[in-house]
Short mmCIF file of C-alpha atoms in Angstrom, two decimals:
data_model
loop_
_atom_site.label_atom_id
_atom_site.label_comp_id
_atom_site.label_asym_id
_atom_site.label_seq_id
_atom_site.Cartn_x
_atom_site.Cartn_y
_atom_site.Cartn_z
CA UNK A 16 -3.26 -11.11 -22.77
CA UNK A 17 -1.28 -9.34 -25.46
CA UNK A 18 2.13 -7.75 -25.78
CA UNK A 19 3.78 -5.09 -27.92
CA UNK A 20 7.33 -4.96 -29.21
CA UNK A 21 8.99 -1.55 -29.37
CA UNK A 22 12.36 -0.39 -30.65
CA UNK A 23 14.03 2.44 -28.76
CA UNK A 24 16.97 4.67 -29.42
CA UNK A 25 18.97 3.89 -26.31
CA UNK A 26 19.33 7.36 -24.80
CA UNK A 27 18.34 8.94 -21.50
CA UNK A 28 15.03 10.55 -22.36
CA UNK A 29 11.32 9.85 -22.18
CA UNK A 30 9.82 6.88 -24.00
CA UNK A 31 8.07 9.15 -26.49
CA UNK A 32 11.38 10.70 -27.47
CA UNK A 33 13.25 7.43 -27.70
CA UNK A 34 10.78 5.14 -29.44
CA UNK A 35 11.74 4.49 -33.06
CA UNK A 36 8.70 4.67 -35.32
CA UNK A 37 9.61 1.64 -37.40
CA UNK A 38 6.09 1.37 -38.77
CA UNK A 39 6.67 4.73 -40.47
CA UNK A 40 10.01 3.63 -41.89
CA UNK A 41 12.33 4.99 -39.20
CA UNK A 42 15.30 2.98 -38.00
CA UNK A 43 19.04 3.08 -37.39
CA UNK A 44 21.49 4.41 -39.96
CA UNK A 45 25.20 3.68 -40.04
CA UNK A 46 27.69 6.16 -41.46
CA UNK A 47 31.31 7.20 -41.66
CA UNK A 48 32.72 10.01 -39.51
CA UNK A 49 29.63 12.22 -39.89
CA UNK A 50 25.96 11.84 -40.78
CA UNK A 51 25.46 10.90 -44.46
CA UNK A 52 29.17 10.21 -45.01
CA UNK A 53 30.01 6.90 -46.65
CA UNK A 54 31.67 3.90 -45.04
CA UNK A 55 34.52 2.49 -47.10
CA UNK A 56 34.12 -1.09 -48.34
CA UNK A 57 35.48 -3.44 -45.69
CA UNK A 58 35.43 -0.73 -43.00
CA UNK A 59 32.81 -0.31 -40.26
CA UNK A 60 30.54 2.48 -39.10
CA UNK A 61 32.00 5.38 -37.14
CA UNK A 62 28.65 6.99 -36.30
CA UNK A 63 25.07 5.79 -35.74
CA UNK A 64 21.89 7.88 -36.04
CA UNK A 65 18.14 7.46 -35.99
CA UNK A 66 17.04 8.12 -39.57
CA UNK A 67 14.31 7.49 -42.14
CA UNK A 68 13.96 4.56 -44.56
CA UNK A 69 16.34 6.10 -47.10
CA UNK A 70 18.93 7.20 -44.53
CA UNK A 71 18.66 10.86 -45.53
CA UNK A 72 16.94 12.40 -42.48
CA UNK A 73 19.27 13.16 -39.55
CA UNK A 74 17.70 12.17 -36.25
CA UNK A 75 19.19 11.54 -32.82
CA UNK A 76 22.85 10.53 -32.72
CA UNK A 77 23.38 7.36 -30.70
CA UNK A 78 26.31 5.55 -29.17
CA UNK A 79 28.33 3.92 -31.94
CA UNK A 80 29.39 0.32 -31.31
CA UNK A 81 31.91 -0.59 -34.00
CA UNK A 82 33.07 -4.14 -34.66
CA UNK A 83 36.74 -4.30 -33.69
CA UNK A 84 37.72 -7.93 -34.17
CA UNK A 85 36.38 -11.44 -33.99
CA UNK A 86 37.12 -13.93 -31.25
CA UNK A 87 40.03 -16.30 -31.71
CA UNK A 88 38.40 -19.09 -29.72
CA UNK A 89 35.09 -20.69 -28.83
CA UNK A 90 32.74 -19.47 -26.06
CA UNK A 91 33.71 -20.73 -22.64
CA UNK A 92 37.41 -21.15 -23.38
CA UNK A 93 38.52 -17.56 -23.75
CA UNK A 94 41.21 -15.42 -22.22
CA UNK A 95 41.22 -11.63 -22.23
CA UNK A 96 43.75 -11.71 -25.06
CA UNK A 97 41.35 -13.55 -27.35
CA UNK A 98 38.03 -11.90 -26.49
CA UNK A 99 35.86 -10.27 -29.13
CA UNK A 100 36.20 -6.49 -29.01
CA UNK A 101 34.12 -3.40 -29.66
CA UNK A 102 35.07 0.25 -30.15
CA UNK A 103 32.55 2.61 -28.54
CA UNK A 104 32.15 6.06 -30.12
CA UNK A 105 35.54 7.76 -30.59
CA UNK A 106 37.34 5.81 -27.87
CA UNK A 107 41.07 5.33 -28.39
CA UNK A 108 41.05 1.75 -27.12
CA UNK A 109 38.77 -1.19 -27.84
CA UNK A 110 37.07 -3.02 -24.97
CA UNK A 111 35.98 -6.62 -24.47
CA UNK A 112 32.37 -7.19 -25.50
CA UNK A 113 31.58 -8.63 -22.06
CA UNK A 114 32.56 -5.24 -20.57
CA UNK A 115 30.14 -3.25 -22.74
CA UNK A 116 27.48 -1.61 -20.52
CA UNK A 117 23.87 -1.88 -21.63
CA UNK A 118 23.50 1.89 -21.79
CA UNK A 119 26.25 2.24 -24.41
CA UNK A 120 24.37 0.10 -26.94
CA UNK A 121 22.50 2.08 -29.62
CA UNK A 122 19.37 -0.08 -29.64
CA UNK A 123 16.95 -1.17 -26.90
CA UNK A 124 14.34 -3.76 -27.93
CA UNK A 125 11.42 -3.77 -25.50
CA UNK A 126 8.49 -6.14 -24.98
CA UNK A 127 5.59 -4.66 -23.01
CA UNK A 128 2.55 -6.45 -21.63
CA UNK A 129 -0.60 -4.65 -22.76
CA UNK A 130 -2.78 -5.41 -19.76
CA UNK A 131 -0.23 -5.30 -16.94
CA UNK A 132 0.14 -9.08 -16.71
CA UNK A 133 3.70 -10.19 -15.93
CA UNK A 134 4.91 -12.51 -18.68
CA UNK A 135 7.81 -14.87 -19.27
CA UNK A 136 9.51 -14.66 -22.69
CA UNK A 137 11.45 -17.37 -24.49
CA UNK A 138 12.76 -18.35 -27.93
CA UNK A 139 13.83 -14.75 -28.47
CA UNK A 140 15.53 -14.23 -31.84
CA UNK A 141 16.97 -11.40 -33.90
CA UNK A 142 17.47 -11.44 -37.66
CA UNK A 143 19.13 -9.04 -40.10
CA UNK A 144 17.45 -9.47 -43.49
CA UNK A 145 16.69 -7.91 -46.89
CA UNK A 146 13.42 -6.21 -45.83
CA UNK A 147 11.44 -8.65 -47.97
CA UNK A 148 11.90 -12.15 -46.54
CA UNK A 149 13.35 -12.91 -43.10
CA UNK A 150 14.98 -16.02 -44.57
CA UNK A 151 17.18 -13.84 -46.80
CA UNK A 152 20.36 -12.09 -45.72
CA UNK A 153 20.73 -8.42 -46.59
CA UNK A 154 22.77 -8.09 -49.77
CA UNK A 155 25.99 -6.12 -50.08
CA UNK A 156 26.52 -5.58 -46.37
CA UNK A 157 27.92 -7.53 -43.43
CA UNK A 158 26.39 -6.86 -40.01
CA UNK A 159 27.85 -7.66 -36.60
CA UNK A 160 25.47 -7.90 -33.64
CA UNK A 161 25.93 -8.61 -29.92
CA UNK A 162 23.49 -8.52 -27.00
CA UNK A 163 24.98 -6.71 -23.99
CA UNK A 164 24.20 -8.19 -20.55
CA UNK A 165 26.05 -5.71 -18.36
CA UNK A 166 23.65 -3.39 -16.44
CA UNK A 167 26.38 -1.24 -14.93
CA UNK A 168 27.35 2.40 -15.40
CA UNK A 169 31.05 1.62 -15.88
CA UNK A 170 32.79 -0.65 -18.37
CA UNK A 171 33.79 -3.87 -16.57
CA UNK A 172 33.55 -2.14 -13.19
CA UNK A 173 35.13 -3.93 -10.21
CA UNK A 174 34.88 -7.34 -11.80
CA UNK A 175 31.20 -6.85 -12.61
CA UNK A 176 31.13 -8.03 -16.18
CA UNK A 177 28.21 -9.75 -17.88
CA UNK A 178 25.33 -11.23 -15.92
CA UNK A 179 25.29 -15.01 -15.49
CA UNK A 180 21.92 -15.26 -17.27
CA UNK A 181 22.70 -14.96 -20.99
CA UNK A 182 21.47 -16.32 -24.32
CA UNK A 183 22.28 -19.79 -25.61
CA UNK A 184 24.99 -18.39 -27.89
CA UNK A 185 26.89 -16.56 -25.14
CA UNK A 186 28.97 -17.31 -22.07
CA UNK A 187 29.24 -14.80 -19.18
CA UNK A 188 33.03 -14.81 -19.54
CA UNK A 189 33.11 -14.66 -23.32
CA UNK A 190 30.91 -12.62 -25.66
CA UNK A 191 31.21 -12.84 -29.43
CA UNK A 192 29.82 -10.94 -32.39
CA UNK A 193 27.16 -12.70 -34.43
CA UNK A 194 27.99 -12.06 -38.08
CA UNK A 195 25.13 -11.73 -40.58
CA UNK A 196 26.54 -12.10 -44.07
CA UNK A 197 25.10 -13.19 -47.40
CA UNK A 198 26.75 -16.51 -48.22
CA UNK A 199 28.53 -16.84 -44.86
CA UNK A 200 28.46 -15.66 -41.28
CA UNK A 201 26.82 -17.31 -38.27
CA UNK A 202 23.32 -18.05 -39.53
CA UNK A 203 20.18 -16.04 -40.20
CA UNK A 204 18.91 -16.10 -36.59
CA UNK A 205 20.68 -14.87 -33.47
CA UNK A 206 19.30 -16.10 -30.10
CA UNK A 207 18.72 -13.47 -27.42
CA UNK A 208 18.33 -13.93 -23.66
CA UNK A 209 15.07 -15.43 -22.39
CA UNK A 210 13.18 -13.23 -19.87
CA UNK A 211 15.82 -10.51 -19.37
CA UNK A 212 13.42 -8.43 -17.27
CA UNK A 213 13.10 -4.67 -16.94
CA UNK A 214 16.31 -2.90 -18.00
CA UNK A 215 17.75 -6.35 -18.70
CA UNK A 216 18.49 -6.79 -15.01
CA UNK A 217 17.29 -10.35 -14.41
CA UNK A 218 20.02 -12.95 -13.80
CA UNK A 219 20.49 -16.38 -12.18
CA UNK A 220 20.26 -17.13 -8.46
CA UNK A 221 23.94 -17.96 -8.20
CA UNK A 222 25.09 -14.63 -9.65
CA UNK A 223 26.39 -13.33 -6.31
CA UNK A 224 28.51 -10.56 -7.86
CA UNK A 225 25.50 -8.77 -9.29
CA UNK A 226 22.95 -9.63 -6.61
CA UNK A 227 25.01 -8.75 -3.54
CA UNK A 228 24.15 -5.05 -3.60
CA UNK A 229 20.39 -5.60 -3.77
CA UNK A 230 17.79 -5.92 -1.05
CA UNK A 231 16.39 -9.36 -0.23
CA UNK A 232 13.20 -8.67 -2.19
CA UNK A 233 15.16 -7.40 -5.19
CA UNK A 234 17.43 -10.44 -5.09
CA UNK A 235 14.37 -12.67 -5.19
CA UNK A 236 12.81 -10.72 -8.07
CA UNK A 237 15.89 -10.54 -10.28
CA UNK A 238 17.42 -14.01 -9.83
CA UNK A 239 14.92 -16.23 -11.61
CA UNK A 240 16.76 -16.93 -14.87
CA UNK A 241 14.58 -17.96 -17.81
CA UNK A 242 11.46 -18.37 -15.61
CA UNK A 243 11.39 -14.67 -14.66
CA UNK A 244 8.13 -12.84 -15.33
CA UNK A 245 7.74 -9.10 -15.82
CA UNK A 246 5.43 -6.60 -17.49
CA UNK A 247 8.48 -5.36 -19.40
CA UNK A 248 11.55 -7.04 -20.86
CA UNK A 249 14.54 -5.17 -22.34
CA UNK A 250 17.31 -6.32 -24.67
CA UNK A 251 20.29 -4.06 -25.39
CA UNK A 252 21.88 -4.50 -28.79
CA UNK A 253 25.31 -3.50 -30.07
CA UNK A 254 25.31 -3.39 -33.85
CA UNK A 255 27.94 -2.62 -36.47
CA UNK A 256 27.72 -2.43 -40.25
CA UNK A 257 30.34 -3.00 -42.96
CA UNK A 258 29.56 -2.56 -46.69
CA UNK A 259 30.70 -5.28 -49.08
CA UNK A 260 29.83 -3.24 -52.17
CA UNK A 261 29.53 0.43 -53.14
CA UNK A 262 26.26 2.28 -52.56
CA UNK A 263 23.58 2.97 -49.98
CA UNK A 264 22.02 -0.12 -48.43
CA UNK A 265 18.26 0.40 -48.11
CA UNK A 266 17.01 -3.18 -48.43
CA UNK A 267 18.30 -3.76 -44.95
CA UNK A 268 16.24 -4.41 -41.83
CA UNK A 269 16.15 -5.97 -38.36
CA UNK A 270 13.47 -8.45 -37.26
CA UNK A 271 12.75 -9.58 -33.69
CA UNK A 272 10.48 -12.35 -32.45
CA UNK A 273 9.73 -13.93 -29.07
CA UNK A 274 7.16 -16.18 -27.42
CA UNK A 275 5.48 -14.94 -24.24
CA UNK A 276 3.38 -16.78 -21.69
#
């Protein structure tokens, strides 16, 4: 039994069109108002594209999820007034991170079982590093990352916010940015949700809000929490970049790991 990890530009197209060829140096690039335009020091990206290793080749433009502000409180004790926020594309207003739909994230990380065996995944982690050693932060840039757990077509629709099954660093009522920063931030590893399932739809059995519209068989399949098994698991990642120094940041990469059984 083996599994592959793929990185996809999160757009509505076929897998061949969306898969990012990271082995060939492709990845995400973060820019100012247009492709190749600079981001001012201390500001955040206004656009996100698929690009090459040097950031000079313009590929598909993706949803842009810009860091808006940090949370004023700890997970589990928040109010709407003190939630962490994100600005999506050119929206006038920021939204709470818990309201961010999966489909508006620029990056989809996918684990696929090679032989069709349904697998459980755990100890899922994401790291932003210097492209040399995953223990080293990227230099000269601060990165904000959040895993969306909101498989809905509308932002915060009808009280349907984040799923109840989330990572160890999140709370369904309170999502925060994980800050990757050289000499500071929230640590070199960011936990992601165990066994999110296909399209990130798996939740807990008590998540009545999200399960109520499903058939009995679907409710059984997508309410297993961290014990859920599937031939495919999807994580949806909001990511924002802010330069600390002048110049293009090319020693800058994302690393993902997970155990499957």
